[in-house]
């Protein structure tokens, strides 16, 4: 048995020997660890002082961190060396498509595989539904500004080179965009000058790492250990990948779960913390803490792509990660009657960097579908029930085979069959529509002792369709202003053929005649900004908290109704924010470090 004052888990729970080991996002753990180390390092350095400092154990299921370039994010996000890739259940709102769920591996987690964007949220509006002191966004803004300055001082953040955009604008034919229609974000990147990726561990923790921190990599947490009578967490049961040993690590003070919006709820559920009625299917659990919100409220941003053929970009400077500009949505709360008007969407303008990796996966995923009895097939009543089930089974096998063949074939074409690789590199630009404030909510659910399901439930709320329609209209305006020298090839004539196929296998009883919605359902892709599965309660007074709603943690990140266990990552988000989640997660981690330091004092 090992004893530490604090235990941070930034890796996945180990489900079973036949399950895939997957790893979590890490910015929240890095922000938390940075805050505690910075506080420790401010004190005296005598032996007595060192012994009084917090002993910390960081458990990470991944191994070494990748040494890659930021422009290769589309490649590293799906490579086993850098990430583990799970799959969603068939998405009813996306015509039954099955989507990839990549999760970063190693210290730094998601910052090892993302596009290296260092983008702050809308501090004024994104947190209006959060409890105090986060509601106005001030405390998160202060943390984000401090972390940004520290990372910049250590070579981890740099301002975007706008010179490459000037040349890019000349090639694609950009006109002057009226400032009252679009606001262009100022971009910063988590990279070095040579374009090498810098993750949150290297820029926040490594510069101040001390001997009182024990890093346990390649180690999975199987479950949390807690006392049934006092509801107090005491430690974690672990499994080491290479030695195949199981052991227990005990905590004198706190256990902080930073395993991301997918695996933090899974770890709680595996430990008996969740909806008691649904957890009874797991015979290995003999004690429960009823908290029905665990795993619920799963949300993600959704991206709808538009692809253009452009004049040659060969002579222009290459961007670090493919992103040339990001335009914020000028209108808020579209398709919603909410009082709080958060940004509904934004537009990302990109060159062809990484397209050879993205395009084969995006197009072939059209064929990666799951079928059920709800699939739209023209049978009448139940008289052909057996024939229907046999046909559905055959269709599922056929589409799986077509998906594998098409993905393999497209990878070969986009990498080796000229002139396709040349066109991707120098003649392709994309306009991505990012839906930032979806109303559709899904869940992470345990279905057996060994397995769980990921269901983001994209586009299952009709309000999301209204937002996407409005975003598409505004993207037409942006296209007319920006891509005057370009020709749109996707969606285009190619989509007309695929839409005919799609109409034969939609997972609903009605056909979507609107081409924009139909295209979105068939070719939209996740932004991989999972949030909300251990949502923070809006009630500040801890004495008034109950376990009957969908909240999981309080404003101090403490699991409701339990002691010595906290959750701090994107899973605690009350709702989506209008930016990538990495910086906000790190900021929340830094805020939690202040809370823990105050508790110690």
PDB file of N, CA and C in Angstrom, residues 212-244:
ATOM      1  N   UNK A 212       8.149  16.145  -4.330  1.00  0.00           N
ATOM      2  CA  UNK A 212       7.012  15.660  -3.559  1.00  0.00           C
ATOM      3  C   UNK A 212       5.864  15.177  -4.441  1.00  0.00           C
ATOM      4  N   UNK A 213       6.099  15.135  -5.782  1.00  0.00           N
ATOM      5  CA  UNK A 213       5.097  14.632  -6.721  1.00  0.00           C
ATOM      6  C   UNK A 213       5.554  13.290  -7.270  1.00  0.00           C
ATOM      7  N   UNK A 214       4.713  12.281  -7.137  1.00  0.00           N
ATOM      8  CA  UNK A 214       4.980  10.952  -7.680  1.00  0.00           C
ATOM      9  C   UNK A 214       4.123  10.761  -8.924  1.00  0.00           C
ATOM     10  N   UNK A 215       4.769  10.570 -10.073  1.00  0.00           N
ATOM     11  CA  UNK A 215       4.058  10.322 -11.330  1.00  0.00           C
ATOM     12  C   UNK A 215       3.992   8.817 -11.566  1.00  0.00           C
ATOM     13  N   UNK A 216       2.778   8.302 -11.630  1.00  0.00           N
ATOM     14  CA  UNK A 216       2.590   6.881 -11.921  1.00  0.00           C
ATOM     15  C   UNK A 216       1.926   6.754 -13.283  1.00  0.00           C
ATOM     16  N   UNK A 217       2.741   6.479 -14.307  1.00  0.00           N
ATOM     17  CA  UNK A 217       2.220   6.307 -15.643  1.00  0.00           C
ATOM     18  C   UNK A 217       1.979   4.837 -15.938  1.00  0.00           C
ATOM     19  N   UNK A 218       1.238   4.599 -17.021  1.00  0.00           N
ATOM     20  CA  UNK A 218       0.860   3.237 -17.420  1.00  0.00           C
ATOM     21  C   UNK A 218       0.132   2.508 -16.285  1.00  0.00           C
ATOM     22  N   UNK A 219      -0.633   3.252 -15.517  1.00  0.00           N
ATOM     23  CA  UNK A 219      -1.374   2.696 -14.388  1.00  0.00           C
ATOM     24  C   UNK A 219      -2.835   3.105 -14.497  1.00  0.00           C
ATOM     25  N   UNK A 220      -3.708   2.129 -14.450  1.00  0.00           N
ATOM     26  CA  UNK A 220      -5.146   2.390 -14.531  1.00  0.00           C
ATOM     27  C   UNK A 220      -5.777   2.285 -13.149  1.00  0.00           C
ATOM     28  N   UNK A 221      -6.776   3.111 -12.912  1.00  0.00           N
ATOM     29  CA  UNK A 221      -7.551   3.048 -11.673  1.00  0.00           C
ATOM     30  C   UNK A 221      -8.776   2.185 -11.919  1.00  0.00           C
ATOM     31  N   UNK A 222      -8.927   1.140 -11.130  1.00  0.00           N
ATOM     32  CA  UNK A 222     -10.062   0.234 -11.300  1.00  0.00           C
ATOM     33  C   UNK A 222     -11.308   0.747 -10.595  1.00  0.00           C
ATOM     34  N   UNK A 223     -11.124   1.325  -9.407  1.00  0.00           N
ATOM     35  CA  UNK A 223     -12.282   1.856  -8.674  1.00  0.00           C
ATOM     36  C   UNK A 223     -11.792   2.731  -7.529  1.00  0.00           C
ATOM     37  N   UNK A 224     -12.716   3.542  -7.036  1.00  0.00           N
ATOM     38  CA  UNK A 224     -12.454   4.341  -5.842  1.00  0.00           C
ATOM     39  C   UNK A 224     -12.809   3.527  -4.602  1.00  0.00           C
ATOM     40  N   UNK A 225     -12.065   3.728  -3.542  1.00  0.00           N
ATOM     41  CA  UNK A 225     -12.343   3.063  -2.268  1.00  0.00           C
ATOM     42  C   UNK A 225     -12.954   4.083  -1.323  1.00  0.00           C
ATOM     43  N   UNK A 226     -14.117   3.746  -0.754  1.00  0.00           N
ATOM     44  CA  UNK A 226     -14.778   4.686   0.154  1.00  0.00           C
ATOM     45  C   UNK A 226     -15.572   3.927   1.211  1.00  0.00           C
ATOM     46  N   UNK A 227     -15.726   4.580   2.356  1.00  0.00           N
ATOM     47  CA  UNK A 227     -16.428   3.977   3.488  1.00  0.00           C
ATOM     48  C   UNK A 227     -17.933   4.173   3.323  1.00  0.00           C
ATOM     49  N   UNK A 228     -18.679   3.093   3.418  1.00  0.00           N
ATOM     50  CA  UNK A 228     -20.115   3.142   3.163  1.00  0.00           C
ATOM     51  C   UNK A 228     -20.860   3.949   4.234  1.00  0.00           C
ATOM     52  N   UNK A 229     -20.371   3.923   5.464  1.00  0.00           N
ATOM     53  CA  UNK A 229     -21.075   4.586   6.562  1.00  0.00           C
ATOM     54  C   UNK A 229     -20.786   6.092   6.597  1.00  0.00           C
ATOM     55  N   UNK A 230     -19.541   6.459   6.435  1.00  0.00           N
ATOM     56  CA  UNK A 230     -19.182   7.878   6.521  1.00  0.00           C
ATOM     57  C   UNK A 230     -19.166   8.567   5.162  1.00  0.00           C
ATOM     58  N   UNK A 231     -19.302   7.789   4.084  1.00  0.00           N
ATOM     59  CA  UNK A 231     -19.233   8.316   2.714  1.00  0.00           C
ATOM     60  C   UNK A 231     -17.932   9.092   2.490  1.00  0.00           C
ATOM     61  N   UNK A 232     -16.836   8.554   3.001  1.00  0.00           N
ATOM     62  CA  UNK A 232     -15.536   9.195   2.890  1.00  0.00           C
ATOM     63  C   UNK A 232     -14.617   8.362   2.005  1.00  0.00           C
ATOM     64  N   UNK A 233     -14.030   8.971   0.992  1.00  0.00           N
ATOM     65  CA  UNK A 233     -13.098   8.272   0.114  1.00  0.00           C
ATOM     66  C   UNK A 233     -11.756   8.113   0.814  1.00  0.00           C
ATOM     67  N   UNK A 234     -11.156   6.930   0.671  1.00  0.00           N
ATOM     68  CA  UNK A 234      -9.907   6.631   1.376  1.00  0.00           C
ATOM     69  C   UNK A 234      -8.753   6.301   0.448  1.00  0.00           C
ATOM     70  N   UNK A 235      -9.046   5.920  -0.799  1.00  0.00           N
ATOM     71  CA  UNK A 235      -7.963   5.550  -1.700  1.00  0.00           C
ATOM     72  C   UNK A 235      -8.486   5.039  -3.020  1.00  0.00           C
ATOM     73  N   UNK A 236      -7.582   4.447  -3.809  1.00  0.00           N
ATOM     74  CA  UNK A 236      -7.946   3.914  -5.124  1.00  0.00           C
ATOM     75  C   UNK A 236      -7.290   2.561  -5.321  1.00  0.00           C
ATOM     76  N   UNK A 237      -7.996   1.681  -6.036  1.00  0.00           N
ATOM     77  CA  UNK A 237      -7.452   0.384  -6.426  1.00  0.00           C
ATOM     78  C   UNK A 237      -6.900   0.502  -7.833  1.00  0.00           C
ATOM     79  N   UNK A 238      -5.628   0.125  -8.020  1.00  0.00           N
ATOM     80  CA  UNK A 238      -4.919   0.367  -9.276  1.00  0.00           C
ATOM     81  C   UNK A 238      -4.452  -0.923  -9.927  1.00  0.00           C
ATOM     82  N   UNK A 239      -4.159  -0.815 -11.217  1.00  0.00           N
ATOM     83  CA  UNK A 239      -3.607  -1.923 -11.991  1.00  0.00           C
ATOM     84  C   UNK A 239      -2.491  -1.363 -12.864  1.00  0.00           C
ATOM     85  N   UNK A 240      -1.291  -1.939 -12.724  1.00  0.00           N
ATOM     86  CA  UNK A 240      -0.149  -1.489 -13.510  1.00  0.00           C
ATOM     87  C   UNK A 240      -0.039  -2.301 -14.784  1.00  0.00           C
ATOM     88  N   UNK A 241       0.084  -1.589 -15.908  1.00  0.00           N
ATOM     89  CA  UNK A 241      -0.016  -2.203 -17.229  1.00  0.00           C
ATOM     90  C   UNK A 241       1.058  -3.253 -17.478  1.00  0.00           C
ATOM     91  N   UNK A 242       2.330  -2.926 -17.211  1.00  0.00           N
ATOM     92  CA  UNK A 242       3.420  -3.811 -17.617  1.00  0.00           C
ATOM     93  C   UNK A 242       3.688  -4.920 -16.603  1.00  0.00           C
ATOM     94  N   UNK A 243       3.637  -4.586 -15.325  1.00  0.00           N
ATOM     95  CA  UNK A 243       3.906  -5.611 -14.307  1.00  0.00           C
ATOM     96  C   UNK A 243       2.693  -6.491 -14.024  1.00  0.00           C
ATOM     97  N   UNK A 244       1.499  -6.051 -14.491  1.00  0.00           N
ATOM     98  CA  UNK A 244       0.240  -6.763 -14.254  1.00  0.00           C
ATOM     99  C   UNK A 244      -0.081  -6.868 -12.768  1.00  0.00           C
TER     100      UNK A 244
END
